[in-house]
Coordinates of C-alpha atoms and ligand atoms in Angstrom, one line a residue:
M1 CA -16.1 -8.0 4.0
T2 CA -19.1 -5.6 4.3
A3 CA -21.9 -6.3 6.8
A4 CA -24.1 -7.2 3.9
A5 CA -21.7 -9.6 2.4
T6 CA -21.1 -11.2 5.9
A7 CA -24.9 -11.7 6.1
A8 CA -24.9 -13.2 2.6
S9 CA -22.6 -16.1 3.6
T10 CA -25.3 -17.3 6.0
A11 CA -28.5 -16.1 4.2
A12 CA -29.3 -17.3 0.7
A13 CA -29.7 -13.7 -0.6
T14 CA -29.2 -10.3 0.9
A15 CA -30.4 -7.1 -0.7
V16 CA -29.5 -3.5 -0.1
V17 CA -32.2 -1.3 -1.5
N18 CA -32.8 2.5 -1.8
I19 CA -29.2 3.3 -2.5
G20 CA -28.9 6.9 -3.6
S21 CA -25.7 6.3 -5.7
L22 CA -24.3 2.9 -6.3
V23 CA -20.7 2.6 -7.6
T24 CA -20.5 -0.6 -9.6
N25 CA -17.0 0.1 -11.1
D26 CA -18.5 -1.2 -14.4
P27 CA -19.1 1.4 -17.1
A28 CA -21.4 -1.1 -18.8
L29 CA -23.8 -1.0 -15.9
G30 CA -24.1 2.8 -15.3
D31 CA -22.8 6.3 -15.8
G32 CA -19.1 7.3 -16.2
P33 CA -16.0 5.3 -15.3
L34 CA -17.5 4.3 -11.9
G35 CA -20.6 2.9 -13.6
L36 CA -22.8 4.9 -11.3
L37 CA -26.5 3.9 -10.7
E38 CA -29.0 6.1 -8.9
D39 CA -31.9 4.8 -6.8
A40 CA -30.3 1.4 -7.0
A41 CA -30.3 -2.0 -5.3
V42 CA -27.7 -4.7 -5.0
V43 CA -28.2 -8.4 -4.1
F44 CA -25.4 -10.5 -2.5
E45 CA -25.4 -14.3 -2.6
G46 CA -22.7 -16.5 -1.0
G47 CA -20.6 -13.4 -0.4
R48 CA -20.7 -12.3 -4.0
V49 CA -22.6 -9.7 -5.9
A50 CA -25.4 -11.5 -7.7
W51 CA -27.5 -8.7 -9.1
V52 CA -27.5 -4.9 -9.4
G53 CA -30.2 -2.6 -10.9
A54 CA -33.0 -0.3 -10.0
T55 CA -34.5 -0.6 -6.6
G56 CA -37.9 -1.2 -8.1
A57 CA -36.7 -4.2 -10.1
A58 CA -34.8 -5.9 -7.2
P59 CA -35.5 -9.6 -6.9
A60 CA -36.8 -10.9 -3.5
A61 CA -34.2 -11.6 -0.9
D62 CA -34.0 -13.3 2.5
A63 CA -32.6 -10.2 4.2
V64 CA -33.2 -6.6 3.1
Y65 CA -31.3 -3.5 4.2
D66 CA -32.7 -0.1 3.5
A67 CA -29.8 2.3 2.6
A68 CA -32.2 5.3 2.9
G69 CA -30.6 7.2 0.0
R70 CA -27.0 6.8 1.1
A71 CA -24.2 6.0 -1.3
L72 CA -22.7 2.5 -1.6
L73 CA -19.3 1.7 -3.0
P74 CA -17.0 -1.3 -3.0
G75 CA -14.6 -1.5 -0.2
F76 CA -11.3 0.2 -0.8
V77 CA -8.2 -1.8 -1.7
D78 CA -5.1 -0.5 0.2
S79 CA -2.3 -2.1 -1.8
H80 CA 0.7 -0.7 0.1
S81 CA 1.2 -0.4 3.9
H82 CA 3.9 -1.1 6.5
L83 CA 2.0 -2.2 9.6
L84 CA 4.4 -4.6 11.1
F85 CA 6.2 -2.3 13.4
A86 CA 6.5 -1.1 17.0
G87 CA 7.3 2.3 18.5
D88 CA 6.3 5.8 17.7
R89 CA 7.9 8.5 15.4
T90 CA 5.3 11.2 15.6
G91 CA 8.1 13.5 17.0
E92 CA 9.7 13.3 13.6
F93 CA 6.6 14.7 12.0
A94 CA 6.6 17.6 14.5
A95 CA 10.3 18.3 13.8
R96 CA 9.7 18.3 10.0
M97 CA 6.8 20.7 10.3
S98 CA 9.0 23.1 12.3
G99 CA 10.8 23.5 8.9
R100 CA 14.3 22.6 10.1
R101 CA 16.2 21.2 7.1
A102 CA 18.0 18.6 9.2
A103 CA 14.6 17.2 10.1
S104 CA 13.5 16.7 6.5
Y105 CA 12.5 13.2 5.5
Q106 CA 15.1 13.4 2.7
K107 CA 17.8 13.9 5.2
R108 CA 16.4 11.5 7.9
G109 CA 15.0 8.8 5.6
A110 CA 17.0 5.7 6.5
G111 CA 17.8 7.0 9.9
G112 CA 14.2 7.2 10.8
I113 CA 13.6 3.7 9.5
R114 CA 16.4 2.4 11.8
T115 CA 14.6 3.9 14.8
T116 CA 11.6 1.8 14.0
V117 CA 13.8 -1.3 13.4
A118 CA 15.2 -1.0 17.0
A119 CA 11.7 -0.8 18.5
T120 CA 10.3 -3.6 16.3
R121 CA 13.1 -6.0 17.2
A122 CA 12.4 -5.3 20.9
A123 CA 8.7 -6.0 20.6
T124 CA 7.1 -9.3 21.4
D125 CA 5.1 -11.2 18.8
G126 CA 2.0 -10.3 20.8
E127 CA 2.8 -6.6 20.6
L128 CA 3.3 -6.8 16.9
A129 CA 0.1 -8.7 16.4
A130 CA -1.9 -6.2 18.6
N131 CA -0.5 -3.2 16.7
L132 CA -1.3 -4.8 13.3
A133 CA -4.8 -5.8 14.4
R134 CA -5.4 -2.2 15.6
F135 CA -4.6 -0.8 12.2
V136 CA -6.6 -3.5 10.4
R137 CA -9.7 -2.5 12.5
E138 CA -9.0 1.2 11.9
M139 CA -8.8 0.7 8.1
L140 CA -12.0 -1.4 8.1
R141 CA -13.8 1.4 9.9
Q142 CA -12.7 3.8 7.1
G143 CA -13.9 1.5 4.3
T144 CA -10.8 -0.6 3.5
T145 CA -11.8 -4.2 3.0
T146 CA -8.7 -5.5 1.2
L147 CA -5.2 -4.7 2.3
E148 CA -1.6 -5.5 1.7
T149 CA 1.2 -5.1 4.4
K150 CA 4.9 -5.7 4.4
S151 CA 7.9 -6.5 6.6
G152 CA 10.9 -4.3 6.6
Y153 CA 11.5 -3.2 10.2
G154 CA 13.2 -6.4 11.3
L155 CA 16.2 -6.7 8.9
T156 CA 17.3 -10.1 10.3
A157 CA 16.1 -13.4 9.0
A158 CA 14.4 -14.1 12.3
D159 CA 12.9 -10.7 12.7
E160 CA 11.6 -10.4 9.1
S161 CA 10.1 -13.9 9.1
R162 CA 8.4 -13.6 12.5
A163 CA 6.8 -10.3 11.4
L164 CA 5.4 -12.0 8.3
R165 CA 4.3 -15.0 10.3
V166 CA 2.4 -12.6 12.6
A167 CA 0.6 -11.2 9.6
A168 CA -0.1 -14.6 8.1
E169 CA -1.1 -16.5 11.2
R170 CA -2.1 -14.3 14.1
V171 CA -4.1 -11.4 12.6
A172 CA -7.2 -11.9 10.4
G173 CA -7.9 -9.5 7.5
V174 CA -4.5 -9.1 5.9
E175 CA -5.1 -10.5 2.4
E176 CA -1.7 -9.8 0.8
I177 CA 1.7 -10.1 2.5
T178 CA 5.0 -8.7 1.1
Y179 CA 8.6 -9.5 2.0
L180 CA 10.6 -6.2 2.3
G181 CA 13.9 -7.3 3.8
A182 CA 15.4 -4.9 1.3
H183 CA 14.0 -1.8 3.1
V184 CA 17.3 -0.4 4.2
V185 CA 20.7 -2.1 4.9
A186 CA 20.6 -3.5 8.4
P187 CA 22.7 -1.5 10.8
E188 CA 25.0 -4.5 11.4
Y189 CA 25.9 -4.5 7.7
A190 CA 26.5 -0.7 7.3
D191 CA 30.0 -1.4 6.1
D192 CA 29.2 -4.3 3.8
P193 CA 25.9 -3.7 2.0
G194 CA 26.8 -6.5 -0.5
A195 CA 26.7 -9.0 2.3
Y196 CA 23.3 -7.7 3.4
V197 CA 22.0 -8.2 -0.1
D198 CA 23.3 -11.8 0.1
L199 CA 21.4 -12.3 3.3
V200 CA 18.2 -10.8 1.8
T201 CA 18.4 -13.0 -1.3
G202 CA 19.6 -16.1 0.7
E203 CA 18.8 -17.1 4.2
M204 CA 16.3 -14.3 4.9
L205 CA 14.4 -15.1 1.7
D206 CA 14.2 -18.8 2.6
A207 CA 12.8 -17.8 6.0
C208 CA 10.3 -15.3 4.6
A209 CA 9.0 -16.9 1.3
P210 CA 6.6 -19.3 3.0
Y211 CA 4.6 -16.4 4.4
A212 CA 4.7 -14.0 1.5
R213 CA 3.2 -13.6 -2.0
W214 CA 5.2 -10.5 -3.0
I215 CA 8.7 -9.2 -2.7
D216 CA 9.5 -5.5 -2.5
V217 CA 12.7 -3.3 -2.5
F218 CA 13.3 0.3 -1.6
C219 CA 15.3 1.4 -4.7
E220 CA 16.8 4.7 -3.7
K221 CA 20.0 6.5 -2.8
G222 CA 20.8 5.5 0.8
A223 CA 18.8 2.2 0.4
F224 CA 19.4 -0.1 -2.6
D225 CA 20.8 0.9 -6.0
G226 CA 19.5 -0.5 -9.3
D227 CA 21.8 -3.5 -9.4
Q228 CA 21.1 -4.5 -5.8
A229 CA 17.3 -4.0 -6.4
R230 CA 17.5 -6.2 -9.5
A231 CA 19.3 -8.9 -7.6
V232 CA 16.7 -8.8 -4.8
L233 CA 13.7 -9.0 -7.1
A234 CA 15.3 -11.7 -9.3
A235 CA 15.9 -13.9 -6.3
G236 CA 12.3 -13.3 -5.1
K237 CA 11.0 -14.2 -8.6
A238 CA 13.0 -17.4 -8.6
R239 CA 11.2 -18.3 -5.4
G240 CA 7.8 -17.6 -6.9
L241 CA 7.3 -14.2 -5.3
T242 CA 5.9 -11.4 -7.5
P243 CA 8.0 -8.1 -7.5
R244 CA 6.9 -4.6 -6.5
V245 CA 9.2 -1.7 -6.1
H246 CA 9.5 1.4 -3.9
A247 CA 10.5 3.6 -6.8
N248 CA 11.6 7.2 -7.3
Q249 CA 10.4 8.4 -3.9
L250 CA 13.2 10.8 -2.9
S251 CA 14.9 11.2 -6.3
Y252 CA 15.0 10.2 -9.9
G253 CA 16.4 6.7 -10.2
P254 CA 16.2 3.3 -12.0
G255 CA 13.3 2.0 -9.9
V256 CA 10.4 2.6 -12.3
Q257 CA 12.1 1.2 -15.4
L258 CA 13.4 -1.8 -13.4
A259 CA 9.8 -2.5 -12.1
V260 CA 8.4 -2.4 -15.7
E261 CA 11.2 -4.5 -17.1
L262 CA 10.7 -7.2 -14.4
E263 CA 6.9 -7.1 -14.8
A264 CA 6.5 -6.0 -11.2
A265 CA 2.9 -5.8 -10.1
S266 CA 3.4 -2.2 -9.1
A267 CA 5.9 0.7 -8.9
D268 CA 5.0 2.7 -5.8
H269 CA 5.6 6.4 -4.8
L270 CA 6.7 7.9 -8.2
T271 CA 7.3 11.3 -6.7
H272 CA 10.0 12.0 -9.3
L273 CA 9.1 10.8 -12.8
S274 CA 11.1 11.4 -16.0
D275 CA 9.4 11.3 -19.4
A276 CA 11.1 7.9 -19.9
D277 CA 9.6 6.6 -16.6
V278 CA 6.1 7.7 -17.7
G279 CA 6.6 6.1 -21.1
A280 CA 7.7 2.8 -19.5
L281 CA 4.6 2.8 -17.2
A282 CA 2.3 3.4 -20.1
S283 CA 3.9 0.6 -22.2
G284 CA 4.0 -2.1 -19.5
S285 CA 1.7 -3.9 -17.2
T286 CA 3.1 -2.5 -13.9
V287 CA 0.5 -0.4 -12.0
A288 CA 1.6 3.1 -11.1
T289 CA 0.8 3.5 -7.4
F290 CA 0.7 6.9 -5.9
L291 CA 0.9 7.5 -2.1
P292 CA -0.5 11.0 -1.4
G293 CA -0.1 10.7 2.4
C294 CA 3.6 10.5 1.9
E295 CA 4.0 13.7 0.0
F296 CA 1.6 15.3 2.5
S297 CA 3.5 14.2 5.5
T298 CA 7.0 14.8 4.2
R299 CA 6.1 18.1 2.5
A300 CA 7.4 16.7 -0.8
V301 CA 6.2 18.2 -4.1
Y302 CA 3.1 16.3 -5.3
P303 CA 3.6 14.3 -8.5
D304 CA 1.4 15.1 -11.4
V305 CA -0.8 12.0 -11.8
R306 CA -2.7 13.5 -14.7
R307 CA 0.5 13.1 -16.8
V308 CA 0.6 9.4 -16.0
L309 CA -3.1 8.8 -16.6
D310 CA -3.0 10.7 -19.9
A311 CA -0.1 8.6 -21.0
G312 CA -2.4 5.5 -20.6
A313 CA -0.9 3.9 -17.5
T314 CA -3.0 2.1 -14.8
V315 CA -3.0 4.2 -11.6
A316 CA -3.7 3.1 -8.1
L317 CA -3.8 5.0 -4.8
S318 CA -2.7 3.7 -1.4
T319 CA -2.0 5.0 2.1
D320 CA 1.6 3.7 2.5
C321 CA 0.6 3.7 6.2
N322 CA 3.8 3.6 8.2
P323 CA 5.2 5.3 11.3
G324 CA 7.6 7.6 9.4
S325 CA 6.6 9.0 6.1
S326 CA 2.8 8.5 6.0
F327 CA 1.1 7.9 9.3
T328 CA -2.4 7.6 8.0
S329 CA -4.6 4.5 7.5
S330 CA -7.3 6.5 5.7
M331 CA -8.0 5.8 2.0
P332 CA -10.7 8.6 2.0
F333 CA -8.0 11.1 3.0
C334 CA -5.6 9.8 0.2
V335 CA -8.4 10.1 -2.3
A336 CA -9.1 13.7 -1.3
V337 CA -5.4 14.7 -1.4
A338 CA -5.0 13.0 -4.9
V339 CA -7.9 15.1 -6.2
R340 CA -6.9 18.3 -4.3
E341 CA -3.2 18.2 -5.2
M342 CA -2.3 15.6 -7.8
G343 CA -4.6 16.3 -10.8
M344 CA -7.0 13.4 -10.5
T345 CA -10.7 13.6 -10.9
P346 CA -12.9 12.4 -8.0
D347 CA -14.1 9.4 -10.1
E348 CA -10.5 8.4 -11.1
A349 CA -9.4 8.7 -7.4
V350 CA -12.3 6.6 -6.1
W351 CA -11.8 4.0 -8.8
Ligands
LIG401 O1 7.2 3.7 1.9 N1 10.4 4.5 1.6 C1 10.5 3.6 2.3 N2 9.7 3.1 3.2 C2 8.6 3.8 3.8 C3 8.9 4.7 4.9 C4 9.4 4.0 6.1 C5 9.6 4.8 7.3 O2 9.9 6.0 7.2 O3 9.6 4.2 8.3 C6 7.7 4.4 2.7 O4 7.6 5.7 2.7
LIG402 FE1 6.2 2.2 1.5

């Protein structure tokens, strides 16, 4: 919640006046897709926007802030992050940047995730909560006021559910919580991935569902194939969780079309998109979520978001903040990379 909105929950009405550029996100209210208003004011009441318009026409308010010509925009929504972890993998980034093929994310992918799994299992609840709270504060300072985070570094029923419990009960400010037991196959099940899927769709789901609204799966070679991903998402749906999918990050695969077919809220990553994938995204309700920090950090080829926008799909941007593939909590950075490298206009990226 912004400072102004916080004040609004105690004062009857709070106004911000002399805003140089106000992003309303409503084309009916102002210019372009962002609905931009210049020399504008906004009034909050009870934590909600009650009025927007020209500064000169602003109604009286109990508290008034002078923006002195600065821009004002709604808080960013970061819809994809992995903040329930312990340990540090910055050395992996350094090794990747040295250009050694063996250090590429493609090669290390699941191996790197298992490094974080070991550190996360060894951490106390207090350590997990402190790490999560640190990232939530860091995000807020950079303008993110709504965020999602997910499990996926525990990979046992107890470790996955306690991570989600930490997010639900010990740290304020995490609005959306996702169960990602199907991140990679737990090391204990390396020889029997089917048994791990049974765990994810059975006992682990039972333990995690009370703390989560969403269920996610990493549908990728080396993680879960299309049939396994379908089983995971179907089990989650049957428990009232809404699917989302890590899709087509490291290679072409069935993830995007599965997400659209199962009416997932989002298909995320989309680094490799076939024409059929783009067509599916354009025809369905699944949001195409791009994660520019991930291509940046793993030196992957940037996807062409223009192609997806022009096809008519709804596009979102998110940080994917995690210790391995995208160690940034900054939405402004992701907006900048999406414009610089992925064919989005500034207005589209901010929206
Ligand atoms: O979204 N792709 C799968 N999971 C994460 C990376 C996790 C990690 O490397 O620790 C992602 O990029
Ligand atoms: Fe992710």
